[in-house]
mmCIF file of C-alpha atoms and ligand atoms in Angstrom:
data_model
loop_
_atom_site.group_PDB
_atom_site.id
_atom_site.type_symbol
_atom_site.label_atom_id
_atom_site.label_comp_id
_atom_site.label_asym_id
_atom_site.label_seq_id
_atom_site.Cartn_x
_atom_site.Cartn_y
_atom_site.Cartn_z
ATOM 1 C CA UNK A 69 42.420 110.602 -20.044
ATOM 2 C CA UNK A 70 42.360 112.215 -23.527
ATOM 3 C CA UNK A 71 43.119 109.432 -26.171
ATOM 4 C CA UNK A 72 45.089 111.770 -27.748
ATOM 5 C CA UNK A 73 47.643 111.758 -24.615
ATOM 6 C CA UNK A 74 50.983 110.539 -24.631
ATOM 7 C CA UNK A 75 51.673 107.305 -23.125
ATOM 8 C CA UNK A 76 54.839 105.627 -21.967
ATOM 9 C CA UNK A 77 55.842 101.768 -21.322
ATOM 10 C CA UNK A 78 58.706 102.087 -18.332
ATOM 11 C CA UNK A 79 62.096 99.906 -18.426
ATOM 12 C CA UNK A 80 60.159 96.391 -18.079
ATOM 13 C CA UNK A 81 61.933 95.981 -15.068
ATOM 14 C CA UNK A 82 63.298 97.555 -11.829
ATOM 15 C CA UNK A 83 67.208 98.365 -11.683
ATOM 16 C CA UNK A 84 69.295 96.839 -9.219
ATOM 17 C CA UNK A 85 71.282 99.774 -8.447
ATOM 18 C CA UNK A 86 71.651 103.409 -10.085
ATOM 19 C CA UNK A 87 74.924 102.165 -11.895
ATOM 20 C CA UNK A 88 72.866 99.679 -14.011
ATOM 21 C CA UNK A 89 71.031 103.101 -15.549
ATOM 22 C CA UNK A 90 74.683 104.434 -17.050
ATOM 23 C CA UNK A 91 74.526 104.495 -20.454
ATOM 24 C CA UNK A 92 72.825 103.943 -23.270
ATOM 25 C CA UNK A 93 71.682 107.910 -24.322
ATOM 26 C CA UNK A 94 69.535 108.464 -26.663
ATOM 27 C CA UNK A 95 70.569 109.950 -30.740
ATOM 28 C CA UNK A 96 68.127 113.326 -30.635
ATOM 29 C CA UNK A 97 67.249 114.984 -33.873
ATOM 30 C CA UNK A 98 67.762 118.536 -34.270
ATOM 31 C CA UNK A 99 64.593 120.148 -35.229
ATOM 32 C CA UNK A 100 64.410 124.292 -35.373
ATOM 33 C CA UNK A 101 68.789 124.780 -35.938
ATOM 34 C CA UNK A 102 69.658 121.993 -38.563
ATOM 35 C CA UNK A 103 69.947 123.276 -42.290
ATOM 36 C CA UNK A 104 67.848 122.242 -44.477
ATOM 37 C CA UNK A 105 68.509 119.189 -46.027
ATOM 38 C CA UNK A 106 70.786 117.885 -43.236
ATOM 39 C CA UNK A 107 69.842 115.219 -40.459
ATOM 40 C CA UNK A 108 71.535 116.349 -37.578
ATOM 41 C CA UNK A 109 71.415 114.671 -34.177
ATOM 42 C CA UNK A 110 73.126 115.049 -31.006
ATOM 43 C CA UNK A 111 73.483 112.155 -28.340
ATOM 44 C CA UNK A 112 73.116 114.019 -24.743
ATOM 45 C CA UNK A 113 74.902 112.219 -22.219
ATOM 46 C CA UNK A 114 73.545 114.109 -19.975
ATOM 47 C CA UNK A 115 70.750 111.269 -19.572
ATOM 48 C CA UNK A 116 73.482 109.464 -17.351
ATOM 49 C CA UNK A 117 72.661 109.658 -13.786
ATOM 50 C CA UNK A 118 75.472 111.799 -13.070
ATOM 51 C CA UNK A 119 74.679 114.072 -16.039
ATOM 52 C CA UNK A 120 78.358 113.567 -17.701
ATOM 53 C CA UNK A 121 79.787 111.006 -20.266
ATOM 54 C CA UNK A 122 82.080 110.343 -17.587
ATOM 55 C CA UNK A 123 79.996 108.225 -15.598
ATOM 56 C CA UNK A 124 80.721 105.190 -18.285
ATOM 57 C CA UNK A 125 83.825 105.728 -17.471
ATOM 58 C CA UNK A 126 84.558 106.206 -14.119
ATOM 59 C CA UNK A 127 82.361 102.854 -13.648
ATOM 60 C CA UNK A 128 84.794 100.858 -15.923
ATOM 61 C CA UNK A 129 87.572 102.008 -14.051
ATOM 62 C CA UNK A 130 86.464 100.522 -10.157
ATOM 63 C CA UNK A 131 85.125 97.556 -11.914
ATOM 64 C CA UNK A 132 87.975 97.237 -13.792
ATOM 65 C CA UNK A 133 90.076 97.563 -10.706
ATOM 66 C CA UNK A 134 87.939 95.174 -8.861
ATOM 67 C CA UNK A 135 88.344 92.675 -11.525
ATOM 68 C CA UNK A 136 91.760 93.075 -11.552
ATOM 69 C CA UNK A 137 92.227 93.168 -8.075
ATOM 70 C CA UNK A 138 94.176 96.494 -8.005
ATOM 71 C CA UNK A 139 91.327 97.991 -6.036
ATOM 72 C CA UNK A 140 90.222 96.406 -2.399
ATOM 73 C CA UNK A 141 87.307 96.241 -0.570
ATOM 74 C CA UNK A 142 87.176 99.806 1.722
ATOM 75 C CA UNK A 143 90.557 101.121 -0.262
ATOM 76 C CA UNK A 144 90.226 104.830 -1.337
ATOM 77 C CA UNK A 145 90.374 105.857 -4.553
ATOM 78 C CA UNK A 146 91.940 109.392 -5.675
ATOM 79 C CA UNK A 147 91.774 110.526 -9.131
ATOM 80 C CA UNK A 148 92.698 113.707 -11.384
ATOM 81 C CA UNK A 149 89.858 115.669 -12.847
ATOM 82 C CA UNK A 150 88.588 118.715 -14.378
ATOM 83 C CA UNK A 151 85.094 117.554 -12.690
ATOM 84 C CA UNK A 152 82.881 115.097 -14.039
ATOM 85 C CA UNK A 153 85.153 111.807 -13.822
ATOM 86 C CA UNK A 154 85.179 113.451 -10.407
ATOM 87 C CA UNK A 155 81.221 113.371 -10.250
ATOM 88 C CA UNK A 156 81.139 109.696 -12.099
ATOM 89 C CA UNK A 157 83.472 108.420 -9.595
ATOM 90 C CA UNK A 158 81.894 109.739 -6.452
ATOM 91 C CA UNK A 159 78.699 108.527 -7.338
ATOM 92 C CA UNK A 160 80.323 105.068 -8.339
ATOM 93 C CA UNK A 161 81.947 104.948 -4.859
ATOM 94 C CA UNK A 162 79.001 106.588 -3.321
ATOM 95 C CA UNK A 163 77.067 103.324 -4.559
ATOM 96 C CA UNK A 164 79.920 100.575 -3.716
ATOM 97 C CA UNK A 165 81.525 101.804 -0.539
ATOM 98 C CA UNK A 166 84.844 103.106 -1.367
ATOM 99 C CA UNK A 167 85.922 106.600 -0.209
ATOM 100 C CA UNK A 168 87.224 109.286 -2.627
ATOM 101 C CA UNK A 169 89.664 111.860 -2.696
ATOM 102 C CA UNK A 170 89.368 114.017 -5.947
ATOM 103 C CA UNK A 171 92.199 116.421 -6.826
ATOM 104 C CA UNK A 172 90.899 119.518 -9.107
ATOM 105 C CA UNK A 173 92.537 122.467 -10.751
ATOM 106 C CA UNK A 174 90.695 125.987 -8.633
ATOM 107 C CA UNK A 175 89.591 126.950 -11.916
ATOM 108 C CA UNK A 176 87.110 124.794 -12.641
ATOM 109 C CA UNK A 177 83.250 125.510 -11.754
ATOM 110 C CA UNK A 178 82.225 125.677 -8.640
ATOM 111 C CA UNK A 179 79.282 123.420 -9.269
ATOM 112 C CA UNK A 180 81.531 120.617 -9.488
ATOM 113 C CA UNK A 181 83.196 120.979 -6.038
ATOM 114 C CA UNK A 182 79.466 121.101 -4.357
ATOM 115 C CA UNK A 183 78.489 118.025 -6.310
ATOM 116 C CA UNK A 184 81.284 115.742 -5.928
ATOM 117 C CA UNK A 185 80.962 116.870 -1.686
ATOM 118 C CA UNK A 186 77.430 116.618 -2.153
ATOM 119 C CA UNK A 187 78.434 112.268 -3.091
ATOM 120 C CA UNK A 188 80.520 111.918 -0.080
ATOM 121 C CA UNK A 189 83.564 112.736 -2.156
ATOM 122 C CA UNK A 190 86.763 114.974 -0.839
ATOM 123 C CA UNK A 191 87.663 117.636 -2.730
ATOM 124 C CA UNK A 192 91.812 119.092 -2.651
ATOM 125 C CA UNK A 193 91.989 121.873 -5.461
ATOM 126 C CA UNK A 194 95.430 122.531 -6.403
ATOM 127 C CA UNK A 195 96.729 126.033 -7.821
ATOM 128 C CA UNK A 196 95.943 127.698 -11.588
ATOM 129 C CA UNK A 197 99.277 128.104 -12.375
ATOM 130 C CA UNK A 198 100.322 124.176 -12.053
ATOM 131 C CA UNK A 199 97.815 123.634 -14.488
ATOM 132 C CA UNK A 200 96.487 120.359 -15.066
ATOM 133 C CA UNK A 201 99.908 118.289 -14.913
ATOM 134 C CA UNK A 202 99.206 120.125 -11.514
ATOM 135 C CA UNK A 203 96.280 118.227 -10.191
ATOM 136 C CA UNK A 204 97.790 115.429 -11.945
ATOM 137 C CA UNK A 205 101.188 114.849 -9.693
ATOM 138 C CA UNK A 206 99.215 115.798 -6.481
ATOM 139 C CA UNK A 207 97.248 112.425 -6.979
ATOM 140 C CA UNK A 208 99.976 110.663 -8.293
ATOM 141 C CA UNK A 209 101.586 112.244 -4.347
ATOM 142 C CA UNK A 210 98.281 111.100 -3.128
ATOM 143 C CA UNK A 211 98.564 107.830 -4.283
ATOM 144 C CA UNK A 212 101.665 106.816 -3.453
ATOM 145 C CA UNK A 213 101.889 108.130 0.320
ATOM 146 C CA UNK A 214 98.484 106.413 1.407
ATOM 147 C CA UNK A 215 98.392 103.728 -0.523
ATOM 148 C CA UNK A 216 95.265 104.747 -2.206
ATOM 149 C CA UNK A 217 93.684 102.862 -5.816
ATOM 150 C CA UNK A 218 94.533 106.181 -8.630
ATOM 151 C CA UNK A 219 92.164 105.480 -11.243
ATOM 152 C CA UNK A 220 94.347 107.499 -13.992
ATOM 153 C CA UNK A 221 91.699 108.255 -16.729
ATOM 154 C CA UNK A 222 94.298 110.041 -18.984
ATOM 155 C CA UNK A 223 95.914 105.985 -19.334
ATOM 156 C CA UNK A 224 94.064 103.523 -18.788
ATOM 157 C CA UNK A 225 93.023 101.171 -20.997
ATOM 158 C CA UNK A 226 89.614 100.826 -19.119
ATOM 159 C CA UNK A 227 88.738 104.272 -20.592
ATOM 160 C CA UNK A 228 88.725 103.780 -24.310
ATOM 161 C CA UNK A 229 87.647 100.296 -23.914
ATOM 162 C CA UNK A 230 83.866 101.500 -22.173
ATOM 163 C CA UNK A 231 83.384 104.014 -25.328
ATOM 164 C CA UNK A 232 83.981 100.756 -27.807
ATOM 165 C CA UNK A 233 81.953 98.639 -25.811
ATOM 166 C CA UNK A 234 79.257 101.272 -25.107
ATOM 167 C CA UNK A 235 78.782 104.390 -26.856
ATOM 168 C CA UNK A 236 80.015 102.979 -30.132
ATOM 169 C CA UNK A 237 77.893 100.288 -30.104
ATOM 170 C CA UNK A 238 74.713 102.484 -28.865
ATOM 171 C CA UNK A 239 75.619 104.464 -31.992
ATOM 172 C CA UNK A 240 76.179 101.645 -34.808
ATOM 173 C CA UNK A 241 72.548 99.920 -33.151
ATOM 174 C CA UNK A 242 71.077 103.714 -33.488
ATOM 175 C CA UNK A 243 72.086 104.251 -37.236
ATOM 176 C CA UNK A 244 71.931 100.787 -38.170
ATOM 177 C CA UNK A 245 70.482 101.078 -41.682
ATOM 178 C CA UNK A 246 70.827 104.719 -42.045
ATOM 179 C CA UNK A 247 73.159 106.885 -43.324
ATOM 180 C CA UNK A 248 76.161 108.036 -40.857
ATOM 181 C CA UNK A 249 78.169 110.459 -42.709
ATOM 182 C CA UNK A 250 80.070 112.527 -39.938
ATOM 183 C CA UNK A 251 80.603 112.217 -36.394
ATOM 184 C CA UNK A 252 81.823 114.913 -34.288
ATOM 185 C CA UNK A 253 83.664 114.999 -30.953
ATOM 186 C CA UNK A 254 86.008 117.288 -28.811
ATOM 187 C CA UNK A 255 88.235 115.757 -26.142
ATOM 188 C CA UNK A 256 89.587 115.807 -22.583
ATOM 189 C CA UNK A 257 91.474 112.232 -22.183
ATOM 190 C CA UNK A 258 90.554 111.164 -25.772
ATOM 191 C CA UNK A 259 88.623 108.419 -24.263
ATOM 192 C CA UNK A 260 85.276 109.302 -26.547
ATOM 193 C CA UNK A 261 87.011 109.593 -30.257
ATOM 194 C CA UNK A 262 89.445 106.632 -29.315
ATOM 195 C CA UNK A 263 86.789 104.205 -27.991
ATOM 196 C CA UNK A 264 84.414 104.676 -30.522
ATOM 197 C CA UNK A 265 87.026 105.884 -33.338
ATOM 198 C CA UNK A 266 87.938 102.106 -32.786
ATOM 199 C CA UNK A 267 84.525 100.620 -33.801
ATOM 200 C CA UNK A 268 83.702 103.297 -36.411
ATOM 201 C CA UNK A 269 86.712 102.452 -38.738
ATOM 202 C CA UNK A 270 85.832 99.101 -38.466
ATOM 203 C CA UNK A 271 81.873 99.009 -38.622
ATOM 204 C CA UNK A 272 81.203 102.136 -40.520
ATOM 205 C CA UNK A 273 84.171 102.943 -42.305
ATOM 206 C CA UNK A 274 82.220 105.804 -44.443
ATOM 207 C CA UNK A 275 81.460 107.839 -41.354
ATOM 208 C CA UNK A 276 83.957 110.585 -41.332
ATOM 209 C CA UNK A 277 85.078 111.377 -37.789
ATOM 210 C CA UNK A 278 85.578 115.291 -36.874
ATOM 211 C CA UNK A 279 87.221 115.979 -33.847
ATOM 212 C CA UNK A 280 87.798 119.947 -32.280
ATOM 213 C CA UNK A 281 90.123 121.350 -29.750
ATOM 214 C CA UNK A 282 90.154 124.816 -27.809
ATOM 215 C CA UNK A 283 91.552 127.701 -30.643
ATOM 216 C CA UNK A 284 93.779 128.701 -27.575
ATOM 217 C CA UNK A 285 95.100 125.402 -27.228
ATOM 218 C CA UNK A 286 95.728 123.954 -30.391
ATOM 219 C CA UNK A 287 97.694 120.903 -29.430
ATOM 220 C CA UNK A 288 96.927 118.837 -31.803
ATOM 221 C CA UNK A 289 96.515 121.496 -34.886
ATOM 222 C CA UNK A 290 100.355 122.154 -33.615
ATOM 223 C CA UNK A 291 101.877 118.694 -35.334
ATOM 224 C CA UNK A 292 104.105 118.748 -32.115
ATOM 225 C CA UNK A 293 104.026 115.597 -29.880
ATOM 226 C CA UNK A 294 103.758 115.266 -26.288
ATOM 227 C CA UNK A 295 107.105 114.291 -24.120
ATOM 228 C CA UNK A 296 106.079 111.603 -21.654
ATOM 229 C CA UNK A 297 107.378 109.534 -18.902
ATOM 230 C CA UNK A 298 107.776 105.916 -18.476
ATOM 231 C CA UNK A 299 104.378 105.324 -17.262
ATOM 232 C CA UNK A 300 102.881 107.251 -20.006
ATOM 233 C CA UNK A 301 102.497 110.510 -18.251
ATOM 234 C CA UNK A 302 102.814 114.009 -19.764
ATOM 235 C CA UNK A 303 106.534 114.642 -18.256
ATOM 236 C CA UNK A 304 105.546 118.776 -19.409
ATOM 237 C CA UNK A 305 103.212 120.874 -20.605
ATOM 238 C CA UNK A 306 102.459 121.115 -24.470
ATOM 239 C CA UNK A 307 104.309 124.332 -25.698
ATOM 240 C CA UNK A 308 100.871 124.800 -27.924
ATOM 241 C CA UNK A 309 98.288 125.118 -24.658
ATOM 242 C CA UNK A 310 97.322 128.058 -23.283
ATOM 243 C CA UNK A 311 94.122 128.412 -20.794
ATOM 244 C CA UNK A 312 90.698 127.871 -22.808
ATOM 245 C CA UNK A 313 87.182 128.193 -21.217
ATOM 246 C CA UNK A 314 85.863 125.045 -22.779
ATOM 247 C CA UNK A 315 85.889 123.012 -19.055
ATOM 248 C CA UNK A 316 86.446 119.304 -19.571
ATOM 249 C CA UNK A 317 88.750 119.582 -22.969
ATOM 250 C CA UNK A 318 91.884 120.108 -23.980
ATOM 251 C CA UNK A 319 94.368 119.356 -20.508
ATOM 252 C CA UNK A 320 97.939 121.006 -20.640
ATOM 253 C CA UNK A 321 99.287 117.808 -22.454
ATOM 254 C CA UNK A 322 97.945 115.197 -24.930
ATOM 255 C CA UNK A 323 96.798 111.998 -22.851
ATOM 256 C CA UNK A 324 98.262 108.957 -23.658
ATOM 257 C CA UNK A 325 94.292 107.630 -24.188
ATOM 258 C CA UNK A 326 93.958 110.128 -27.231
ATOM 259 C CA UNK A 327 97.821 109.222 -28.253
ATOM 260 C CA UNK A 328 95.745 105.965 -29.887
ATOM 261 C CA UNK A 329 93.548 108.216 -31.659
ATOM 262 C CA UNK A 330 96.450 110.122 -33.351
ATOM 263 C CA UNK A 331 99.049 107.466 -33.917
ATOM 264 C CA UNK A 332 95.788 105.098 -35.391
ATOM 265 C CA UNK A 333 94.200 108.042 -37.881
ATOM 266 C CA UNK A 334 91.360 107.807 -35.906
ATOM 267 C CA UNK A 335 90.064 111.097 -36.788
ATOM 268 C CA UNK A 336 89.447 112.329 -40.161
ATOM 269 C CA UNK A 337 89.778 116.191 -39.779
ATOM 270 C CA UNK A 338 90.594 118.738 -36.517
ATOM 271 C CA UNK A 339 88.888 121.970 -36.192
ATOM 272 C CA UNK A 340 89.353 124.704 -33.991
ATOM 273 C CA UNK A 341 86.426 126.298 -31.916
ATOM 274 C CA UNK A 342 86.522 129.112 -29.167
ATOM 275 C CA UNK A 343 84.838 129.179 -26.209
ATOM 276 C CA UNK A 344 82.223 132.318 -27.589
ATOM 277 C CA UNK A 345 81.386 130.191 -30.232
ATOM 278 C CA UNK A 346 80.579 127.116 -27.910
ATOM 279 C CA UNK A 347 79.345 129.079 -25.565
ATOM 280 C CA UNK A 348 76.537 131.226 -28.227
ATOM 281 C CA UNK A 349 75.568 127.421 -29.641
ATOM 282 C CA UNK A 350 75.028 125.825 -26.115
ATOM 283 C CA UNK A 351 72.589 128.447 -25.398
ATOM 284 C CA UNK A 352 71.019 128.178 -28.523
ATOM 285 C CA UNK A 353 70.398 124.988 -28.162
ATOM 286 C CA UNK A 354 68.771 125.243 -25.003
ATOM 287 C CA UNK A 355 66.398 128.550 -26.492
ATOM 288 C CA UNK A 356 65.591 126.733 -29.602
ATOM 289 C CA UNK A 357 65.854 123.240 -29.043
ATOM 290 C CA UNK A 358 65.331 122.311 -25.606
ATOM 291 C CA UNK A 359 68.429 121.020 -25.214
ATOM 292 C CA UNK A 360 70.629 121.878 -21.901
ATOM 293 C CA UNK A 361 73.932 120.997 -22.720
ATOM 294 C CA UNK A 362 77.465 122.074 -21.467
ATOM 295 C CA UNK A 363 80.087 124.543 -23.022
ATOM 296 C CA UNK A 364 81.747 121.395 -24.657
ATOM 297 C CA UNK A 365 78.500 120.448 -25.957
ATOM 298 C CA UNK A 366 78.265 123.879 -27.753
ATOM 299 C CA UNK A 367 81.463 124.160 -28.917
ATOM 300 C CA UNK A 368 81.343 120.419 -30.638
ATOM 301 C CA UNK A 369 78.014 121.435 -32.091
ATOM 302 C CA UNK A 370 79.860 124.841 -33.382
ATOM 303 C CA UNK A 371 81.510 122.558 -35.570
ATOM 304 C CA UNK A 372 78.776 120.034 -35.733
ATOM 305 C CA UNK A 373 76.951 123.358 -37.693
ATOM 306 C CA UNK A 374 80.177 124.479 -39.430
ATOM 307 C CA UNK A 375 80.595 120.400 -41.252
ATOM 308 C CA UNK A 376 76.492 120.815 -41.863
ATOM 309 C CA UNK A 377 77.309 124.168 -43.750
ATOM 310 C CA UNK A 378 79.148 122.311 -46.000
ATOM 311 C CA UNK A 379 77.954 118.718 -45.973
ATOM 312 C CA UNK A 380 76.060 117.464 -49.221
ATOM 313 C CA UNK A 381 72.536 117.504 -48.714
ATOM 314 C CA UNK A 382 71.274 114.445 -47.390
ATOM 315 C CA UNK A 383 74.021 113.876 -45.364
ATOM 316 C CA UNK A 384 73.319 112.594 -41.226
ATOM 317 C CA UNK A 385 75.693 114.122 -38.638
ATOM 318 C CA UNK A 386 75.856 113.031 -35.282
ATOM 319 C CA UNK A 387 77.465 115.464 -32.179
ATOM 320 C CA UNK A 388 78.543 114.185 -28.778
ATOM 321 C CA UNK A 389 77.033 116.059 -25.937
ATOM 322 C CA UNK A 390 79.072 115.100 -23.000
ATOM 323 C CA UNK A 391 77.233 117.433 -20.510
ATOM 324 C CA UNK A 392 74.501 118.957 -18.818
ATOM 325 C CA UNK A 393 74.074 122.821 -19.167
ATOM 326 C CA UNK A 394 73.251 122.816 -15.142
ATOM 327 C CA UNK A 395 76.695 121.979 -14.140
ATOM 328 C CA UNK A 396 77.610 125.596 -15.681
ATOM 329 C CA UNK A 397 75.297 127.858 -13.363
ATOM 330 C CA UNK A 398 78.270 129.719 -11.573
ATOM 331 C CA UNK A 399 79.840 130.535 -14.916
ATOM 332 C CA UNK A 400 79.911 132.960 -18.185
ATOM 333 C CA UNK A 401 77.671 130.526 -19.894
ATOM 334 C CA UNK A 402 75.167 131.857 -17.666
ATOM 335 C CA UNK A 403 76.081 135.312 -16.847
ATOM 336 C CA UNK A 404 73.034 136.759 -19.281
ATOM 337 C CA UNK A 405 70.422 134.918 -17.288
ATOM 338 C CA UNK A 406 69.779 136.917 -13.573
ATOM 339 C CA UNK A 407 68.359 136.237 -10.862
ATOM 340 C CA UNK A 408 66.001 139.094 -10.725
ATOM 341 C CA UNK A 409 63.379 140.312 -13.422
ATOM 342 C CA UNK A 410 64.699 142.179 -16.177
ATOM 343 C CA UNK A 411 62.854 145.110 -17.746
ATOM 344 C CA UNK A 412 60.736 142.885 -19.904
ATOM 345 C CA UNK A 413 59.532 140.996 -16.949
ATOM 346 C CA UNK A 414 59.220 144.061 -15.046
ATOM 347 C CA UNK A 415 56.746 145.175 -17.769
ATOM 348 C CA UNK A 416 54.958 142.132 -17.624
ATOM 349 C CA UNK A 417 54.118 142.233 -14.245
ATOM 350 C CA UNK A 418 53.016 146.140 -14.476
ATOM 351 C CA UNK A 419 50.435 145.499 -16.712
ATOM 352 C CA UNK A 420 48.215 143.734 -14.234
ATOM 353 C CA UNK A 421 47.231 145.331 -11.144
ATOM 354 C CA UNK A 422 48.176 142.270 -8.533
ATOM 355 C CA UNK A 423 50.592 140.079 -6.918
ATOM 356 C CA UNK A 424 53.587 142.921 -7.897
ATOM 357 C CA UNK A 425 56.634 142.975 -6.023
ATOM 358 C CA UNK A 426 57.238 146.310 -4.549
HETATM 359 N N1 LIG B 229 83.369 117.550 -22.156
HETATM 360 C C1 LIG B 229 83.392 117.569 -20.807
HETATM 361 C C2 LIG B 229 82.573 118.600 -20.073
HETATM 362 C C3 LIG B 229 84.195 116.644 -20.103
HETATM 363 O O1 LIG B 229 84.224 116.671 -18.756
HETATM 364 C C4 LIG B 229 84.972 115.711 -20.838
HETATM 365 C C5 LIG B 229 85.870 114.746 -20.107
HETATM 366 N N2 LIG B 229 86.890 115.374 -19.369
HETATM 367 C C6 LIG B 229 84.925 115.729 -22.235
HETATM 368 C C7 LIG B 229 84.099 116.664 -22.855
HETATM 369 C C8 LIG B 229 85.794 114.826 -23.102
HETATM 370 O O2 LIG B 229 85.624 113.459 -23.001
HETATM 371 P P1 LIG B 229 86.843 112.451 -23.132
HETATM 372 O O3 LIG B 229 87.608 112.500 -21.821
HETATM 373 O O4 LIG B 229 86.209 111.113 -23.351
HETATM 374 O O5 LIG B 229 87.719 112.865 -24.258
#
């Protein structure tokens, strides 16, 4: 071996079982895109084994149950997702046992459906125009007829509570000592800026905390609050959403997770992003940086860019990543990149005489 040659040192021990490997991502420094003068990281939580930030959650919520006792040994569990609390949960239950019965707006990309199958999972997609409050009541249906364990992400407590006991602390142990001046999210139940909103305000009360939502759905940028029911559900859809192509934000209502996050200041300032934008900065940061992220992932480091622009120099951002680019395949995020050669590969393989296709 050169001496030269990278080496690595492993875990220091073997894991008892693929949920022990959720969480704890890794802050990544962005190298070629940054400005100059800013430190700007990302934290891809795409490192969890089911390539989503999900996963912390969707492990909180059946060990929460279990604790709790409101989930039993061989009980099913049906949930509400726009797909990767879908994924999280069917490889949680794929790992303890429990079958799962996901219910999923037809929208969303295909790559979900095949994955969550793929984990044992079943799959009921409900129609477009019931939106998410949709998918939403057909669990709740679910639920309630079978006598099934519904692991309502968009209010339960165990969802904000894994961010402040995870990701937050993963990011105060990652910055400890260093500057933090902004960190920027998005959100789908609010889970991410509530949870680790929480510890920020306490532990790093400097660190400014940007949050974005879909331009088409400005909910939030709308001052108008969300009409719920007893048990903290969206009783209607926001009069502010429309349909936005940034999967995994911005549901037809504000959850009652993110209603913390609002009624607490827990963000600092709200901009808008569209789904070109996130789109043109997700595949940017794969072509420039490596990176394979999600269209959330570009469209929080759209603004992630946008608070650089204007941050004083010497200033450390940090941007959630909450996906992997893979998951996006069947979708516009990809429609540039064929299957078959393009012109300049074409060329490329006319130039030498062998091995050509015909
Ligand atoms: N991006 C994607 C792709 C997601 O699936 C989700 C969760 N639905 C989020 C962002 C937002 O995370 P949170 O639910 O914690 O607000």
């Amino acid at each position: 071996m050169h001496p030269d040659t990278r080496t690595t040192t492993g875990h220091g021990h073997p894991y008892d079982s693929i949920l022990e490997t959720v969480g704890n991502t890794p802050a990544v420094k962005i190298n070629r895109l940054a400005p100059e003068g800013i430190a700007l990281y990302v934290k891809p939580e795409f490192f969890n084994p089911g390539a989503s930030v999900k996963d912390r959650l969707a492990l909180n919520i059946i060990e929460h149950a279990e604790r709790t006792g409101a989930l039993m040994p061989g009980q099913t569990v049906v949930e509400a997702t726009s797909g990767n609390t879908g994924i999280g949960l069917a490889m949680v239950c794929a790992a303890k046992g429990y079958p799962l019965v996901i219910t999923m707006v037809e929208t969303f990309s295909i790559e979900r459906r095949k994955l969550m199958r793929y984990l044992g999972a079943k799959v009921v997609l409900t129609p477009k125009a019931e939106k998410g409050i949709g998918m939403v009541r057909k669990a709740q249906e679910l639920a309630k007829e079978n006598d099934w364990f519904l692991a309502s992400q968009f209010e339960t407590e165990a969802n904000a509570d894994i961010h402040e006991a995870t990701t937050a602390r993963e990011i105060l142990a990652d910055f400890k000592g260093q500057r933090l001046d902004y960190w920027v999210t998005g959100f789908g139940t609010g889970g991410t800026v509530t949870g680790v909103g929480r510890v920020l305000r306490k532990e790093r009360p400097e660190t400014k905390i940007i949050l974005s939502e879909p331009d088409l759905a400005p909910m939030l940028g709308s001052g108008e609050g969300q009409t719920r029911n007893d048990d903290h559900t969206p009783a209607a859809s926001h009069p502010a959403w429309q349909p936005h192509p940034i999967q995994g934000w911005s549901p037809d209502f504000i959850p009652h997770v993110l209603q913390e996050a609002i009624d607490h200041h827990l963000y600092d300032e709200l901009y808008p992003v569209s789904g070109a934008q996130g789109m043109e900065w997700a595949q940017k940061l794969a072509k420039e940086e490596g990176i394979i992220t999600g269209i959330s992932g570009g469209s929080t480091f759209a603004i992630a860019m946008e608070v650089a622009a204007k941050a004083e120099a010497g200033s450390t951002i940090l941007c959630m990543l909450p996906d992997t680019g893979e998951r996006y395949l069947s979708t516009p995020l990809f429609d540039a990149f064929g299957a078959d050669m393009n012109d300049e590969e074409t060329t490329i393989s006319r130039s030498t005489p062998g091995y050509q296709l015909g």
